[in-house]
CSV table of C-alpha atoms and ligand atoms in Angstrom, one decimal:
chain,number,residue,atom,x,y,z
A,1,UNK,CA,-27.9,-50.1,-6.1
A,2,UNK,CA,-29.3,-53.5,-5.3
A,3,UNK,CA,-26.8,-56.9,-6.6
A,4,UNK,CA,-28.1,-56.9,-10.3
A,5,UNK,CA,-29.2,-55.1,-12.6
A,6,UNK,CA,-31.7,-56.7,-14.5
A,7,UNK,CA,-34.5,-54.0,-16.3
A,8,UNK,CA,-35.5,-50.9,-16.0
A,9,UNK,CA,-38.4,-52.2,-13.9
A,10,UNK,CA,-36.7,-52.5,-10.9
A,11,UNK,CA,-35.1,-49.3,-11.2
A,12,UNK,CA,-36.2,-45.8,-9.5
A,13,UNK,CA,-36.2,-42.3,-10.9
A,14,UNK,CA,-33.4,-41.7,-8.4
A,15,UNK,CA,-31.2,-44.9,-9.0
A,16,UNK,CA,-31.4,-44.0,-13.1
A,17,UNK,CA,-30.3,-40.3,-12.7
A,18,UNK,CA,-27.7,-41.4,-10.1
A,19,UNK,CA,-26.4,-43.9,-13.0
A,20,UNK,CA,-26.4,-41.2,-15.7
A,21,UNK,CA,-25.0,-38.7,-13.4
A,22,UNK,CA,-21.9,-41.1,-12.6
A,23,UNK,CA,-21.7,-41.6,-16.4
A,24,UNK,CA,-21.3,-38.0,-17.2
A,25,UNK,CA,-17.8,-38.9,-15.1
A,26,UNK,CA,-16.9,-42.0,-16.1
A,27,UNK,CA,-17.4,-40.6,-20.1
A,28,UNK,CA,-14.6,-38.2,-19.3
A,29,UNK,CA,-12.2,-40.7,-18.7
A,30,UNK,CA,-12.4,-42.2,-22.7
A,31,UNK,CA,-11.7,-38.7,-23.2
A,32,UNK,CA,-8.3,-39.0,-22.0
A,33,UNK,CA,-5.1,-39.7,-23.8
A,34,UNK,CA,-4.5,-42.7,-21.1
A,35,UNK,CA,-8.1,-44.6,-21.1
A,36,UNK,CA,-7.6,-46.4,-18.0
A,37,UNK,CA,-8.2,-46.4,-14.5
A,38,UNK,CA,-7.4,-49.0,-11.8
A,39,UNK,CA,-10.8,-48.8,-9.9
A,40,UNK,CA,-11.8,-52.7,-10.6
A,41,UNK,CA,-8.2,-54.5,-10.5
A,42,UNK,CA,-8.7,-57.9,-9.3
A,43,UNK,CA,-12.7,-58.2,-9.8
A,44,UNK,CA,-13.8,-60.6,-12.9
A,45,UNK,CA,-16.1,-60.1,-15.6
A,46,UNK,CA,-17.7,-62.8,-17.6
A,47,UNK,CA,-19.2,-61.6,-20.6
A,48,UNK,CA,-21.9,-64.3,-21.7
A,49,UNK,CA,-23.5,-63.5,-25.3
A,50,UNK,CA,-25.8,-66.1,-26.4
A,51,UNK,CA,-27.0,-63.8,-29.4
A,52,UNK,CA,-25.2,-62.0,-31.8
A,53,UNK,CA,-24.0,-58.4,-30.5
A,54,UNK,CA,-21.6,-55.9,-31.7
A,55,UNK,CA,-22.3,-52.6,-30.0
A,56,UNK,CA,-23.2,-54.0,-26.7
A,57,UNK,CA,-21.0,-56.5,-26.5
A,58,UNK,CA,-17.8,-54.2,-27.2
A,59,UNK,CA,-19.0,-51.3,-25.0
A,60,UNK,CA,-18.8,-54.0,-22.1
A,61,UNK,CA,-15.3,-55.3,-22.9
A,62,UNK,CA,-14.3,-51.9,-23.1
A,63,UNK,CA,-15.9,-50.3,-20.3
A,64,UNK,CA,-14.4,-53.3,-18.2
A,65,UNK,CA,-10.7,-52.7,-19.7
A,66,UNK,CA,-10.8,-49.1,-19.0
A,67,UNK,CA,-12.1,-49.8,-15.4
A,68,UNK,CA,-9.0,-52.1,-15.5
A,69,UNK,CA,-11.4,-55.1,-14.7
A,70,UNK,CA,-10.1,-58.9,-15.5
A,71,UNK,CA,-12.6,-59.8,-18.8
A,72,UNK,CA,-13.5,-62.8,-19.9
A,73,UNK,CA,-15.2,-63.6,-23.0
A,74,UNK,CA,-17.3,-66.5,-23.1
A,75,UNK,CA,-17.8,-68.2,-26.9
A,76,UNK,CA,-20.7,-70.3,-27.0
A,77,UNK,CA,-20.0,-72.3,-30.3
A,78,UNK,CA,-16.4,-73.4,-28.4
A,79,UNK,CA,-18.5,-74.0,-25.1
A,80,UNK,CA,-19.7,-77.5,-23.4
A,81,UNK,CA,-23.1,-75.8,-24.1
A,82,UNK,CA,-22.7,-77.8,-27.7
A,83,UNK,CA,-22.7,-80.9,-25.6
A,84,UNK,CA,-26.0,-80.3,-24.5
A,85,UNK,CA,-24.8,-78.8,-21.0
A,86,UNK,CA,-27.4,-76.7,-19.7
A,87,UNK,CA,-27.4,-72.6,-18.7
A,88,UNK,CA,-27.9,-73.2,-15.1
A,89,UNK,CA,-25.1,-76.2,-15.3
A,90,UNK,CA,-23.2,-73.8,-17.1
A,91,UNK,CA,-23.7,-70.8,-14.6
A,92,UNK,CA,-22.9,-72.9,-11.6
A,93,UNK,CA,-19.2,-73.8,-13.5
A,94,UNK,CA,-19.2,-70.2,-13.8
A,95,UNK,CA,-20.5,-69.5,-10.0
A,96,UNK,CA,-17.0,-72.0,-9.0
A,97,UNK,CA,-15.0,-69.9,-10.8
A,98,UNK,CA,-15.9,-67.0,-8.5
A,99,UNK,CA,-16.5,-64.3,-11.5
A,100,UNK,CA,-17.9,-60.8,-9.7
A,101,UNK,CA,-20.1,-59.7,-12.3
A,102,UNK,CA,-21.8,-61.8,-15.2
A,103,UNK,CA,-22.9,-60.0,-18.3
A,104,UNK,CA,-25.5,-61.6,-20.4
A,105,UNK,CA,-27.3,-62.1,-23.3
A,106,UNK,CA,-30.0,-64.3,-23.8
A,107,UNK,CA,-32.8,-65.0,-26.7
A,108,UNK,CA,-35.0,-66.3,-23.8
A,109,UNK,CA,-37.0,-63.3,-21.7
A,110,UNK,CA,-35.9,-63.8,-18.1
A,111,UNK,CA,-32.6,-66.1,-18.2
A,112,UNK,CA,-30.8,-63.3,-16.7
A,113,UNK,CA,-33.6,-62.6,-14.0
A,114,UNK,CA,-33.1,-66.6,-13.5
A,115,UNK,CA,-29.4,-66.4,-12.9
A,116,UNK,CA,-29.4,-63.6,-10.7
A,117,UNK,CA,-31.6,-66.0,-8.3
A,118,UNK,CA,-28.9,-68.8,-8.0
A,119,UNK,CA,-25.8,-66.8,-8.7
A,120,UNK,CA,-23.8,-64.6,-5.9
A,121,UNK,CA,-22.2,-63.2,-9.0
A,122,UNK,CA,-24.0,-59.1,-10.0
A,123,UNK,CA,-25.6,-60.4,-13.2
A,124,UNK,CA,-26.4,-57.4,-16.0
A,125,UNK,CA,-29.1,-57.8,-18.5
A,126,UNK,CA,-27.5,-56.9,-21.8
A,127,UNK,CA,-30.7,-58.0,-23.5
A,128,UNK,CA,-33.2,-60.8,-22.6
A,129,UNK,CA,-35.3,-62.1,-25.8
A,130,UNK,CA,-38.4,-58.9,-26.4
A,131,UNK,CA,-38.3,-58.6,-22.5
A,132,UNK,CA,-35.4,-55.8,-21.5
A,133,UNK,CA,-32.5,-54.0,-22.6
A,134,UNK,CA,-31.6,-51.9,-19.6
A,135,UNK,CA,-28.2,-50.4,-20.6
A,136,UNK,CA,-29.1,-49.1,-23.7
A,137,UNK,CA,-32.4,-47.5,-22.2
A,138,UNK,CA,-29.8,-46.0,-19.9
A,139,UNK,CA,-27.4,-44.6,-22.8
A,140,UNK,CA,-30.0,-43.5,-24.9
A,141,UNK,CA,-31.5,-41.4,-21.8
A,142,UNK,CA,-27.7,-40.2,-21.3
A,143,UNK,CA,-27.8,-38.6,-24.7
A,144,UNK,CA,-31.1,-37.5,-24.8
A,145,UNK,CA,-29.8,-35.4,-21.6
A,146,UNK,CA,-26.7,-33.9,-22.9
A,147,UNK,CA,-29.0,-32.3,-25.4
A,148,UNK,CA,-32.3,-31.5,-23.7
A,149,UNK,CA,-31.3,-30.6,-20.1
A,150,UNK,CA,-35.2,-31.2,-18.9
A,151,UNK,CA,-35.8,-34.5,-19.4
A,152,UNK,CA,-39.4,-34.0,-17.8
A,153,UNK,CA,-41.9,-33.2,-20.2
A,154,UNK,CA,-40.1,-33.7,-23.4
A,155,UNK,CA,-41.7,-35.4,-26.0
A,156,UNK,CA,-40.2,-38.9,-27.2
A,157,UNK,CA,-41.7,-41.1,-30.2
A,158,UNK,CA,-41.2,-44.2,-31.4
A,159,UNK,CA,-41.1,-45.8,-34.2
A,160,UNK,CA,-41.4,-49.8,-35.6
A,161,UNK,CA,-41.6,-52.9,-34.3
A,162,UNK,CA,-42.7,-51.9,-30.7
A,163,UNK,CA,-43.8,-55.4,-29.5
A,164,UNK,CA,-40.7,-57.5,-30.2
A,165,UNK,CA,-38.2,-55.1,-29.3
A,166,UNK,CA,-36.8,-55.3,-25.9
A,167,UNK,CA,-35.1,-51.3,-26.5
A,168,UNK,CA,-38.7,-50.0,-26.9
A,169,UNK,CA,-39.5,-52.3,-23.8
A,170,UNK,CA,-37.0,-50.3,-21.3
A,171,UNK,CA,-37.0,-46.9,-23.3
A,172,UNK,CA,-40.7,-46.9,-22.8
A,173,UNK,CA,-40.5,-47.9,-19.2
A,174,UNK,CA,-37.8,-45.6,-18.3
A,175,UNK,CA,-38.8,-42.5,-20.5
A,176,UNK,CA,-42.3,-42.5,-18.6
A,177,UNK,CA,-41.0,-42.9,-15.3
A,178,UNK,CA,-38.7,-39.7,-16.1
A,179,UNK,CA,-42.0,-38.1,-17.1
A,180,UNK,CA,-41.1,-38.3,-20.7
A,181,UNK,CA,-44.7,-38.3,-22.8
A,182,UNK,CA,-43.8,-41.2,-25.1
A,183,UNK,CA,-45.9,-41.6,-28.3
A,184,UNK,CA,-45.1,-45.2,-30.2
A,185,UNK,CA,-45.8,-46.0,-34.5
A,186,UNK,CA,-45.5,-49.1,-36.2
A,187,UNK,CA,-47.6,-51.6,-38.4
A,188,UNK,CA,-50.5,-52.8,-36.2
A,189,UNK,CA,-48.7,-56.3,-36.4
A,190,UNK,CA,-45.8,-54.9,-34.6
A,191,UNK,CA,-47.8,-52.7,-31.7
A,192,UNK,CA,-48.6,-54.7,-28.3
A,193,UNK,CA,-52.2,-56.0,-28.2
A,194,UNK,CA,-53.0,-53.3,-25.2
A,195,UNK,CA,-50.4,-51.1,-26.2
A,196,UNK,CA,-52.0,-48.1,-24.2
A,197,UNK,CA,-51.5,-49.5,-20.8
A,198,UNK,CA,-47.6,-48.7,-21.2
A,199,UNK,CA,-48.6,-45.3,-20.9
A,200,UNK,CA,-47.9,-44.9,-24.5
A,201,UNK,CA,-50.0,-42.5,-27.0
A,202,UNK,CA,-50.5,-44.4,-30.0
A,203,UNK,CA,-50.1,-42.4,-33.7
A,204,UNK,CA,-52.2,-43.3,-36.6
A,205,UNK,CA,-49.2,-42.5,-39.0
A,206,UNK,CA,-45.6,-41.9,-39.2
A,207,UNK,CA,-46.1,-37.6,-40.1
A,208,UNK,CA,-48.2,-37.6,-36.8
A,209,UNK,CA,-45.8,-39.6,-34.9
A,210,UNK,CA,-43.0,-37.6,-35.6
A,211,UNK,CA,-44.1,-33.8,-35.6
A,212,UNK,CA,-43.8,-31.7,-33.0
A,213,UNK,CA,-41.0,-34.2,-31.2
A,214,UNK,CA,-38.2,-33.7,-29.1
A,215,UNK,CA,-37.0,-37.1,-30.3
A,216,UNK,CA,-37.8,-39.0,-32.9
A,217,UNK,CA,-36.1,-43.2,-32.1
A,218,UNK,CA,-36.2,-45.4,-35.5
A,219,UNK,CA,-36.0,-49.6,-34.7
A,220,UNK,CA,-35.1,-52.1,-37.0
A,221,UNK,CA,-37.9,-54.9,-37.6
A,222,UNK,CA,-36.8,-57.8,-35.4
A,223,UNK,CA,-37.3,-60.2,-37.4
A,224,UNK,CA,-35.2,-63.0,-35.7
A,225,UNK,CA,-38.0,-63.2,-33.1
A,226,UNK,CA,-40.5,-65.0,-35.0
A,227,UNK,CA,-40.4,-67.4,-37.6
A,228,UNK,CA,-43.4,-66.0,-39.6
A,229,UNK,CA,-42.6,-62.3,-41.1
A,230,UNK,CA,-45.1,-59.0,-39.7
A,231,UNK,CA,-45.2,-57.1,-42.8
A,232,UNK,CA,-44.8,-58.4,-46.4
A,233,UNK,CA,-41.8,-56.7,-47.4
A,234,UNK,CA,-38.8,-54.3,-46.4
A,235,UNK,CA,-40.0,-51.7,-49.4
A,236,UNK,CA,-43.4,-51.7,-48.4
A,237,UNK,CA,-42.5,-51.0,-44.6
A,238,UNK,CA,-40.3,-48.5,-45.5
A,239,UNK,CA,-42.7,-46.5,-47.6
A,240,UNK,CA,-45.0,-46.3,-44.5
A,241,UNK,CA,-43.3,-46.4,-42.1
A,242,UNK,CA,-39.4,-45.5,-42.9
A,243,UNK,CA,-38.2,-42.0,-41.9
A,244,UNK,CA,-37.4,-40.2,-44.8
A,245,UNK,CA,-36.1,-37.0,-46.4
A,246,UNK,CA,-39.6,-35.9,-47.3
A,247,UNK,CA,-40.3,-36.3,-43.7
A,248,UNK,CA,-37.9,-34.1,-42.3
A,249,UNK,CA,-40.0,-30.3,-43.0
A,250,UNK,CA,-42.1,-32.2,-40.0
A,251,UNK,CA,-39.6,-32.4,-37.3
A,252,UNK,CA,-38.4,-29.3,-35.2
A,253,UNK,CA,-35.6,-27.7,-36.1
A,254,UNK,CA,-33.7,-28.8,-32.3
A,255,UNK,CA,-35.2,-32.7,-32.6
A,256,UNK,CA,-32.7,-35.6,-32.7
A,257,UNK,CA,-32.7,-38.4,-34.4
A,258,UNK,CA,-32.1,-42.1,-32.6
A,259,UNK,CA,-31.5,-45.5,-33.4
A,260,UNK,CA,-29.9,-48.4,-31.1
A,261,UNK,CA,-28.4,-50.2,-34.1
A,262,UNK,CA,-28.4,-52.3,-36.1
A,263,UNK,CA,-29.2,-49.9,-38.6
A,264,UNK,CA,-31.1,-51.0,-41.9
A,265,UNK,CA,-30.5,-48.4,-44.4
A,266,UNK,CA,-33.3,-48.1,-46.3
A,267,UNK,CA,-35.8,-50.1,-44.3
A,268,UNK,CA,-36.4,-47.9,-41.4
A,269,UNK,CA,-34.5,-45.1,-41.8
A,270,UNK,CA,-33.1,-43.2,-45.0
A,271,UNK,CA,-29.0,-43.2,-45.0
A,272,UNK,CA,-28.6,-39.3,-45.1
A,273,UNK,CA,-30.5,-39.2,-42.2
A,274,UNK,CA,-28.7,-41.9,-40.1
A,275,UNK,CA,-25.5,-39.8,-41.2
A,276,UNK,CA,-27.3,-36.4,-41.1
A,277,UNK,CA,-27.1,-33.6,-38.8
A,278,UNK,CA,-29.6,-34.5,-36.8
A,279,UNK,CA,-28.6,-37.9,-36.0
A,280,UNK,CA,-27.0,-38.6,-32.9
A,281,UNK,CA,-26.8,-42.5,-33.5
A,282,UNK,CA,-23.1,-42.5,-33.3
A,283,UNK,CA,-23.3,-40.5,-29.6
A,284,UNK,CA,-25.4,-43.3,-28.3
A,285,UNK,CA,-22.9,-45.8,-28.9
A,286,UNK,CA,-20.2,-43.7,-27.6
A,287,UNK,CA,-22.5,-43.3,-24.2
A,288,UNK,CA,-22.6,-47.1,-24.1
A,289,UNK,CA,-19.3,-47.0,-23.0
A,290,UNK,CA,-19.9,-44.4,-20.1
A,291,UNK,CA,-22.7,-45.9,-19.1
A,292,UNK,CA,-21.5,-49.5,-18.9
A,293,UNK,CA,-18.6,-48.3,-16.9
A,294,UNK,CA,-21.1,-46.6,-14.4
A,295,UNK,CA,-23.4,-49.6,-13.8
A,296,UNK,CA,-19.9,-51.6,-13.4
A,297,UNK,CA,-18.8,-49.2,-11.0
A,298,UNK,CA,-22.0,-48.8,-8.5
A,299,UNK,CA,-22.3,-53.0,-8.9
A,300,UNK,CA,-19.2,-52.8,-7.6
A,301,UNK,CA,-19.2,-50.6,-5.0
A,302,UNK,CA,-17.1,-48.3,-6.5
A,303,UNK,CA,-19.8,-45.1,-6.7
A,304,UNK,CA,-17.3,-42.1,-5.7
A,305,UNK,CA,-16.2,-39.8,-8.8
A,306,UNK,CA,-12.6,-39.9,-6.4
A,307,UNK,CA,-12.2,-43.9,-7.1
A,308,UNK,CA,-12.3,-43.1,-10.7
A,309,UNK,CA,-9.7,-40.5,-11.0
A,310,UNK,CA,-5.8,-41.7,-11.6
B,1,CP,N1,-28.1,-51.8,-29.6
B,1,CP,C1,-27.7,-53.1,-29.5
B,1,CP,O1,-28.1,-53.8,-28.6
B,1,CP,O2,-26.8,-53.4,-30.5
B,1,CP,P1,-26.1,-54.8,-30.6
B,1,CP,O3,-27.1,-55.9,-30.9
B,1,CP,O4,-25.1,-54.7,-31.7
B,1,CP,O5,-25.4,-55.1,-29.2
């Protein structure tokens, strides 16, 4: 694996299975009664979030203290960044410091990509701005293959505010390089303007979107992204385009439901089927942890399934 991981881009069909296949290992070790192995004593971990994040954020810090990794949280309200210190200023502390990997977070696409350049830190994209989101393409690929074996040829849609969203950015990039047929939905206001040439089919409704799926994946509206709103109201997005119980007669019987949080009950997805039998929501975030500990692991050097056992 090359120093950082940064999007899906840069990724192969080899490197990503090789990822999940290591994950499928490092999974087992949550399942323990003793969580912990020592593979990365003595190697640092600088977790930077300059956005708000619960799921990603934790699954780091998690998969770092299981991997027995020293972690360290950086708080940007209690930072010199207040004084007006700059990111690269800021990484170059860091860079003295000697950290092995940095994790970050970023509202601006390609801070990470801009780091990795001056840093001889691993840097890890845990979301950059609409750009990328590599991990959780990576963890929503792991569940989709513990319940569809053949990941080739399945059929993947999704659904919302395509253009701002940096999941849809590296699910779409690493579902068609799997050879995933991906169909995307949402209000014409959230769609890329030349959607198609992501490889994409486009649906003219939700009912079309959705039937005859192997996946259906709901996003929230980002609306943090811009300052003016895409669609005038929750209630009206929902009604067209919120996945609903009266929807459900149009979905095979074996397709799962997806979502990478946060969840907005209501808007884009009905509550009894985020909580539903068909939702595997709460998998994915589970997988976040096995997934984080993989890429840690093969950043690290660490790649044998031997290193990780106690
Ligand atoms: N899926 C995801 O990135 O969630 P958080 O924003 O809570 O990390």
């Amino acid at each position: 694996m090359k120093k950082d991981l940064l999007g899906i881009a840069d990724l192969t069909p080899f490197e990503i299975s090789m990822i999940l296949d290591l994950a499928e290992s490092t999974k087992s070790i949550s399942e323990r009664t003793i969580k912990k192995v020592p593979t990365l004593r003595g190697r640092t971990v600088v977790n930077l979030f300059f956005e708000p994040s619960t799921r990603t954020r934790l699954s780091f810090e998690v998969a770092q203290k299981r991997l027995s990794a020293d972690t360290v949280n950086f708080s940007v309200s209690g930072s010199s960044i207040s004084k007006g210190e700059t990111l690269v200023d800021t990484a170059k502390n860091l860079a003295a410091m000697s950290p092995n990997v940095i994790v970050i977070r970023h509202s601006v696409a390609g801070y990470p990509h801009r780091l990795a350049k001056i840093m001889d830190a691993s840097i890890v994209n845990a979301g950059d701005g609409f750009h990328e989101h590599p991990t959780q393409a990576l963890l929503d690929l792991m569940t989709i293959r513990e319940r569809k074996p053949k990941i080739e040829g399945l059929k993947v849609a999704i659904v919302g505010d395509i253009a701002r969203s940096r999941v849809a950015g590296s699910n779409i990039l690493c579902l068609t390089k799997m050879g995933v047929e991906v169909t995307v939905m949402g209000p014409s206001s959230m769609l890329p303007l030349h959607v198609r040439r992501l490889g994409v089919n486009v649906a003219p409704n939700l009912k079309e979107a959705i039937i005859g799926k192997d996946v259906v994946m709901l996003l929230r509206i980002q609306a943090e992204r811009d300052a003016a709103p895409r669609f005038p109201s929750p209630r009206e997005y929902n009604r067209y385009f919120g996945l609903k119980m009266e929807h459900i007669k149009y979905l095979k019987s074996d397709c799962i439901i997806m979502h990478p949080g946060p969840i907005n009950r209501g808007v884009e997805i009905d509550p009894e089927i985020a909580d539903g039998p068909l939702s595997v929501i709460l998998d994915q975030v589970a997988n976040g942890v096995a997934v984080r500990m993989a890429v840690l692991l093969l950043l690290l050097g660490g790649r044998s399934i031997y290193e990780i056992s106690d």
